[in-house]
Short mmCIF file of C-alpha atoms in Angstrom, two decimals:
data_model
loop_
_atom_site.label_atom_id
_atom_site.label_comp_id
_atom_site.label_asym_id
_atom_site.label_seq_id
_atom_site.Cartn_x
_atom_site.Cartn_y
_atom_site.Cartn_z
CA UNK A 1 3.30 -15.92 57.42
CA UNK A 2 5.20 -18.76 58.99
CA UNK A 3 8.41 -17.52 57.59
CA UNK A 4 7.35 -19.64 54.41
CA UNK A 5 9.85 -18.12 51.41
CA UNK A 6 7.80 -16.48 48.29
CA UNK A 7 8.05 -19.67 46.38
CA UNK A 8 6.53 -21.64 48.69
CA UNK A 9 3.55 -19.06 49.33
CA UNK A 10 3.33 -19.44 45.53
CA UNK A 11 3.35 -23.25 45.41
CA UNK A 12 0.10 -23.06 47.80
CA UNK A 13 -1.51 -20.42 46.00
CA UNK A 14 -0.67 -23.03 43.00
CA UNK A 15 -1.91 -25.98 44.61
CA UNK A 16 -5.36 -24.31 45.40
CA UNK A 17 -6.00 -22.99 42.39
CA UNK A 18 -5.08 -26.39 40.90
CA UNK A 19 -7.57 -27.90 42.67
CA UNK A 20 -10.61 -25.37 41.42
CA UNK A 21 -9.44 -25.80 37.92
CA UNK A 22 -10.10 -29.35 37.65
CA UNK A 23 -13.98 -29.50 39.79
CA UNK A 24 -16.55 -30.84 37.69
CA UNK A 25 -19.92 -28.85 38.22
CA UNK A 26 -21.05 -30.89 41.23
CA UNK A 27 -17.56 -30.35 42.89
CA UNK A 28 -16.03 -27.67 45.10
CA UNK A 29 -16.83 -24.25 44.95
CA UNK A 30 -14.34 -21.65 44.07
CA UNK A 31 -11.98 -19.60 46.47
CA UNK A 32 -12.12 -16.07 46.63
CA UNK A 33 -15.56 -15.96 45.98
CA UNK A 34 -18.64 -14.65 47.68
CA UNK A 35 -19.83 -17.98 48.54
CA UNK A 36 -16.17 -20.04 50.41
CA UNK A 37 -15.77 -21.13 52.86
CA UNK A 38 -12.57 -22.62 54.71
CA UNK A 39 -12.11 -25.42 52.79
CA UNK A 40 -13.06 -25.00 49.15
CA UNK A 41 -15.10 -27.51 48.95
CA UNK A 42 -19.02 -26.16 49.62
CA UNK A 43 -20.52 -28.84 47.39
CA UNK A 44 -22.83 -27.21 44.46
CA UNK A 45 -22.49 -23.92 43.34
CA UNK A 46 -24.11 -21.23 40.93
CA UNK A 47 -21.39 -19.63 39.48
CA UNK A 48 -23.53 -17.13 37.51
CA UNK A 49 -25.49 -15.77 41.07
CA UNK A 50 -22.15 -15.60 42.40
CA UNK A 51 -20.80 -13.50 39.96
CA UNK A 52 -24.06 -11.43 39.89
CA UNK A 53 -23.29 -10.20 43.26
CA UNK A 54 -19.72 -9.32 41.96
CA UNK A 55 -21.02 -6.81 39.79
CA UNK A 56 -21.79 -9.09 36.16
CA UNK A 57 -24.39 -8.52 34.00
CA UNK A 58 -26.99 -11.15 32.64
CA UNK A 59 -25.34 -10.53 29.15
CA UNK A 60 -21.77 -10.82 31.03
CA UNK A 61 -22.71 -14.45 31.72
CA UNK A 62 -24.28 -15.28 29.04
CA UNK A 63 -21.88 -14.74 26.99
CA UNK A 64 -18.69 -16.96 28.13
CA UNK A 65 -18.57 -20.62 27.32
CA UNK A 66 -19.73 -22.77 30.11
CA UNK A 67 -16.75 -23.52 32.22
CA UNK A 68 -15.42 -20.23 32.05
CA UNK A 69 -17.14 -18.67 34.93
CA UNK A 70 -15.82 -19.66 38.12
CA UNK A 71 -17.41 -17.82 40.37
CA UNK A 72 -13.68 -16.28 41.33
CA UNK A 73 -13.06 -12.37 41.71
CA UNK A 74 -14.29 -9.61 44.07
CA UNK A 75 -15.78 -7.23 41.17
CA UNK A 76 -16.21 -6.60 37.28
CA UNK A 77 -12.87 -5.33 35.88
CA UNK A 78 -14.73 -5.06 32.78
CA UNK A 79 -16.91 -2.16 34.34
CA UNK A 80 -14.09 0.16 34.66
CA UNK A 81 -11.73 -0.57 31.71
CA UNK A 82 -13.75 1.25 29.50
CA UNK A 83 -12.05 -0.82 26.52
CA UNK A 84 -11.69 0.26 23.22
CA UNK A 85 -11.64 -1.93 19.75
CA UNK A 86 -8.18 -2.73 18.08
CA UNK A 87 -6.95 -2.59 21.66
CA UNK A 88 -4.09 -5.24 23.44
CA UNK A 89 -5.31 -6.84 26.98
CA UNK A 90 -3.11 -8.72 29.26
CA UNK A 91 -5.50 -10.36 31.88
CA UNK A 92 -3.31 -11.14 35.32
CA UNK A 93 -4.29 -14.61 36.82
CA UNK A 94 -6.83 -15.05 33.86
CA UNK A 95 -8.21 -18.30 35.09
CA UNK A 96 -10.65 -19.87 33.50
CA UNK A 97 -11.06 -17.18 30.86
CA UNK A 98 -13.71 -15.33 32.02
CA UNK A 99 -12.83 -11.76 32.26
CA UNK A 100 -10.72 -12.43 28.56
CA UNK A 101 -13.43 -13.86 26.82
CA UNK A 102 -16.08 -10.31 28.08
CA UNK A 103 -12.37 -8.42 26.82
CA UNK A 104 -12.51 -10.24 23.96
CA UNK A 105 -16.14 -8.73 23.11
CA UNK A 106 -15.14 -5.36 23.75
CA UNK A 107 -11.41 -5.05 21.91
CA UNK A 108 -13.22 -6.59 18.86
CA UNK A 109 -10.90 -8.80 15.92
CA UNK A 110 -8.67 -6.12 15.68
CA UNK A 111 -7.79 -6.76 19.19
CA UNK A 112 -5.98 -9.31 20.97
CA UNK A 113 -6.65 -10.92 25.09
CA UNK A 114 -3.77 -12.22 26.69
CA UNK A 115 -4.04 -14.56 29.94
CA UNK A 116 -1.73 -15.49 32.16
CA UNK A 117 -2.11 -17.53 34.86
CA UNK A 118 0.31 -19.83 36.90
CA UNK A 119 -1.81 -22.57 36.79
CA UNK A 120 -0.91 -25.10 34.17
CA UNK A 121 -5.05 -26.87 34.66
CA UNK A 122 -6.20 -23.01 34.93
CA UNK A 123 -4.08 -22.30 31.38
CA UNK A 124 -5.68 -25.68 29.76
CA UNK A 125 -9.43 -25.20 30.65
CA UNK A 126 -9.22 -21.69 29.28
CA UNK A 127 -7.71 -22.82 25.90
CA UNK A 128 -10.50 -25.84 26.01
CA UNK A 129 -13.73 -22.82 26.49
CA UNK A 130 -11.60 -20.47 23.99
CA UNK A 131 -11.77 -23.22 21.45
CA UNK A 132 -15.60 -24.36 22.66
CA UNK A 133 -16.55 -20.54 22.22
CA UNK A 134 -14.48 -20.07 19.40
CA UNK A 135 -12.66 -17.07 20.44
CA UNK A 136 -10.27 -16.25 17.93
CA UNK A 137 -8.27 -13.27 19.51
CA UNK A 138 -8.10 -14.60 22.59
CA UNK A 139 -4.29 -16.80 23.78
CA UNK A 140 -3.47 -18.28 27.52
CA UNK A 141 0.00 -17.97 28.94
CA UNK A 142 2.19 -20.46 31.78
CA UNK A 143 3.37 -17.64 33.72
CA UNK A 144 3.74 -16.05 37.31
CA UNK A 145 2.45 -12.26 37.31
CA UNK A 146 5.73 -11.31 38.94
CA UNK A 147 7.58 -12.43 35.63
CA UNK A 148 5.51 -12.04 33.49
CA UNK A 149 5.79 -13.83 29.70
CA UNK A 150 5.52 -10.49 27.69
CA UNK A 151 7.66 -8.45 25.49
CA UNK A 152 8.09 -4.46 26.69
CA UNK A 153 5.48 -2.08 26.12
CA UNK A 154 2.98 -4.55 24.34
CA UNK A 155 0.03 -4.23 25.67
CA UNK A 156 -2.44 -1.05 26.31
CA UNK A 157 -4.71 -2.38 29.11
CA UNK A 158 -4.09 -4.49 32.23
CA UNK A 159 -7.05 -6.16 34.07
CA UNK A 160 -7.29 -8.44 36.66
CA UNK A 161 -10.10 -9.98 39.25
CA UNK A 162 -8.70 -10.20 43.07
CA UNK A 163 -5.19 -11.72 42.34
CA UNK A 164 -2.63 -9.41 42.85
CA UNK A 165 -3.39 -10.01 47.08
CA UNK A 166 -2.36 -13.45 46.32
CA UNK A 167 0.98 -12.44 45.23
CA UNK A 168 3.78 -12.00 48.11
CA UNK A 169 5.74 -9.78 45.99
CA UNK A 170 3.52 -7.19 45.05
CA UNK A 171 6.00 -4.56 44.28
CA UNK A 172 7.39 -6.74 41.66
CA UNK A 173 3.64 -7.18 40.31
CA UNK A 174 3.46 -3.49 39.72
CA UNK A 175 7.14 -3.35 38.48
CA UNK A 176 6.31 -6.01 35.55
CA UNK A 177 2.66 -4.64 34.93
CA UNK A 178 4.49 -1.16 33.87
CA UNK A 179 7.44 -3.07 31.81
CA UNK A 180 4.57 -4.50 29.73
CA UNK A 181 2.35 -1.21 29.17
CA UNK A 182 2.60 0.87 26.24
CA UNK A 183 3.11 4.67 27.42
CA UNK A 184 -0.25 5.90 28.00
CA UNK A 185 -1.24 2.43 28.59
CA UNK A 186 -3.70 2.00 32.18
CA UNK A 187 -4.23 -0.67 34.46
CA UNK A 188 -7.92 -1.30 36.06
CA UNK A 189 -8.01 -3.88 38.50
CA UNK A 190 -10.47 -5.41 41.24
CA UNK A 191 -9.22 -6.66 44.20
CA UNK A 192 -9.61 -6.46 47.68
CA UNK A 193 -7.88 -4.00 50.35
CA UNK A 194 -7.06 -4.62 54.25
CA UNK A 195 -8.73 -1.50 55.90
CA UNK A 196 -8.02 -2.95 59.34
CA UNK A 197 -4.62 -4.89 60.96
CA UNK A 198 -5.33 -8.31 60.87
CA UNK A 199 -5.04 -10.19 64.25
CA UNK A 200 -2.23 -13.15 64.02
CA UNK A 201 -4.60 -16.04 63.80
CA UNK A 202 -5.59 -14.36 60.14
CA UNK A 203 -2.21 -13.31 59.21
CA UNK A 204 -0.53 -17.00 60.00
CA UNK A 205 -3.21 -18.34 58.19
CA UNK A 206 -1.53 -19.29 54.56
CA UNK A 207 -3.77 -22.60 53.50
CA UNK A 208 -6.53 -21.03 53.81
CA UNK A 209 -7.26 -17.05 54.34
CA UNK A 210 -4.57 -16.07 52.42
CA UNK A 211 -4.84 -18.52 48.88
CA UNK A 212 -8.55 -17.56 49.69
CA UNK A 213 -7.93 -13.66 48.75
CA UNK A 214 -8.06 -12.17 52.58
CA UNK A 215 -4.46 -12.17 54.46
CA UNK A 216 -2.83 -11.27 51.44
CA UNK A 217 -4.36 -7.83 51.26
CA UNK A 218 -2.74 -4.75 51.30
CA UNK A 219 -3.80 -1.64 53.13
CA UNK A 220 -4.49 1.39 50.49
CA UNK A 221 -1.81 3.67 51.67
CA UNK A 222 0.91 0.71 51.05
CA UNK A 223 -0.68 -0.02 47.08
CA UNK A 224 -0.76 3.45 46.76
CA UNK A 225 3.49 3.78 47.19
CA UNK A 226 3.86 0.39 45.36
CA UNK A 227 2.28 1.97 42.07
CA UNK A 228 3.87 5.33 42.41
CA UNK A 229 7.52 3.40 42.87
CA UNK A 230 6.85 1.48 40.16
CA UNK A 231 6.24 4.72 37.88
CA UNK A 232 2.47 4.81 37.60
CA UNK A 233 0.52 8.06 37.68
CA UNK A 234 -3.19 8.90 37.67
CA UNK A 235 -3.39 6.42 40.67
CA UNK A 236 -7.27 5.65 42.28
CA UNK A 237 -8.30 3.32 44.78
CA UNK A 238 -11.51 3.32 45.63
CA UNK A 239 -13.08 1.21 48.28
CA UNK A 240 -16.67 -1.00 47.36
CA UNK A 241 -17.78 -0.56 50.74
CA UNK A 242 -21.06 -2.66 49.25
CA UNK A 243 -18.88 -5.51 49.00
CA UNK A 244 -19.08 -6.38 52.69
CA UNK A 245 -22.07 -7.75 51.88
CA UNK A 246 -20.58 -10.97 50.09
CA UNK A 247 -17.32 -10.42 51.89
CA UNK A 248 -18.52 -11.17 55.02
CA UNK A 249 -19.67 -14.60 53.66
CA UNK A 250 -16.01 -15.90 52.53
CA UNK A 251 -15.53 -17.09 56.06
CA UNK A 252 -19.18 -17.46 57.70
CA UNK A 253 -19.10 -16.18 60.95
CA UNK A 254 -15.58 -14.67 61.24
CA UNK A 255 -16.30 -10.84 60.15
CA UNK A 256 -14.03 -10.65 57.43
CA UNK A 257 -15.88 -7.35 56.14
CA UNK A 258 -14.35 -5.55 59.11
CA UNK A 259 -10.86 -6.20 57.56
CA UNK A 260 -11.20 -6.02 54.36
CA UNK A 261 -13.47 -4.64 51.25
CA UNK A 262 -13.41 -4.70 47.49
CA UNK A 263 -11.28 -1.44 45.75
CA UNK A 264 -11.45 -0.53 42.76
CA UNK A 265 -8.12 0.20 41.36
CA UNK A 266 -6.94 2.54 38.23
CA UNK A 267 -3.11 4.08 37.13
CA UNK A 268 -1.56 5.58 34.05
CA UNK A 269 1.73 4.61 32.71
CA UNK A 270 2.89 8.33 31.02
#
């Protein structure tokens, strides 16, 4: 990765991210998504068909504030959460407040959503479409997943929507995510897994492949030992080897299905 030190990986990650959280709707499409491209700027976007293809239902995005739904993720963590009312949710890189806000539905008043993202523009236009959609147990947290701004054991459920490849310190991602769960808490994340070695031109590519959700991936076997290490049981990855189809159009023309695919992934904290 051009021997560029954690922090800066993060800065770039930062930066991009940055830049998605202030477009206006005529302005450039999101990264990580099914519809990127190099750059992130595609011009106009539907946000809601991209998201369709991740796996959202018409009520899904319907029912977010507009603003919310960035078109970002590689799946629907909501589909396999399988939340419960009166239950705690930390959402990891929570963005524009997407995946909270569908939470927020689900864990009900006696709940509570927590977001963190590391994006102070990210962290503002999610308190901006909590307050437009007046979502009450929903807050938004300045913070870096790898230190993360929670107390021990407060929280039951950890979701997140293709960020933990963006982190270079994975392990420590795991290592905070079980800090933060309650014993018999669970996390259920999307995100994408390499199931081929990249070649160097991908690898070395930190601008763009990896802050856009591909280099940064982790074969199975390797997320696998990183839960387990950290203490998590029950552990499941399971490849979406249907999500070639909008994988392969992140980087038109450069195969990135034969690399890398969505995966579903579940663990216990006992």
């Amino acid at each position: 990765m051009n021997k560029l030190t954690h922090d800066q990986i993060r800065q770039k990650v930062r930066s991009r991210y940055q830049q998605v959280a202030v477009q206006q709707a005529e302005a450039p499409t999101s990264c990580c998504s099914a519809e990127s491209s190099n750059s992130c700027y595609d011009g106009p976007t539907d946000y809601n068909a991209i998201s369709a293809r991740l796996g959202y239902s018409n009520d899904e995005l319907s029912a977010v504030p507009e603003g919310a739904n960035l078109g970002l993720g590689c799946g629907n963590p909501q589909a396999i959460a399988e939340l419960k009312p009166g239950e705690t949710v930390l959402d990891l890189g929570s963005g524009g407040g997407f995946d909270c806000f569908l939470a927020s539905r689900q864990v009900g008043d006696s709940g509570k959503v927590i977001g963190v993202d590391m994006t102070p523009e990210m962290i503002s236009r999610a308190r901006n479409n909590a307050e437009k959609g007046r979502f009450t147990n929903t807050e938004f947290r300045l913070g870096e997943i790898e230190h993360l701004p929670l107390a021990d054991q407060s929280v039951d459920v950890i979701i997140s929507n293709c960020v933990i490849n963006l982190s270079p310190d994975k392990q420590q991602v795991f290592h905070e995510a079980f800090r933060v769960l309650r014993p018999g808490g669970r996390i259920a994340v999307s995100d994408v897994v390499a199931t081929a070695e990249f070649p160097p031109e991908i690898t070395n590519n930190i601008d763009e492949l990896y802050t856009g959700c591909i280099s940064g991936a982790s074969p199975i076997m390797n997320l696998e030992s990183m839960l387990r290490q950290s203490g998590f049981t029950d552990i499941s990855i399971e490849p979406k080897d249907e999500s070639r189809s909008f994988i392969k159009d992140w980087v038109p023309g450069a195969n990135m299905q034969d690399y890398l695919v969505s995966a579903v992934i579940t663990a216990t904290k006992k």
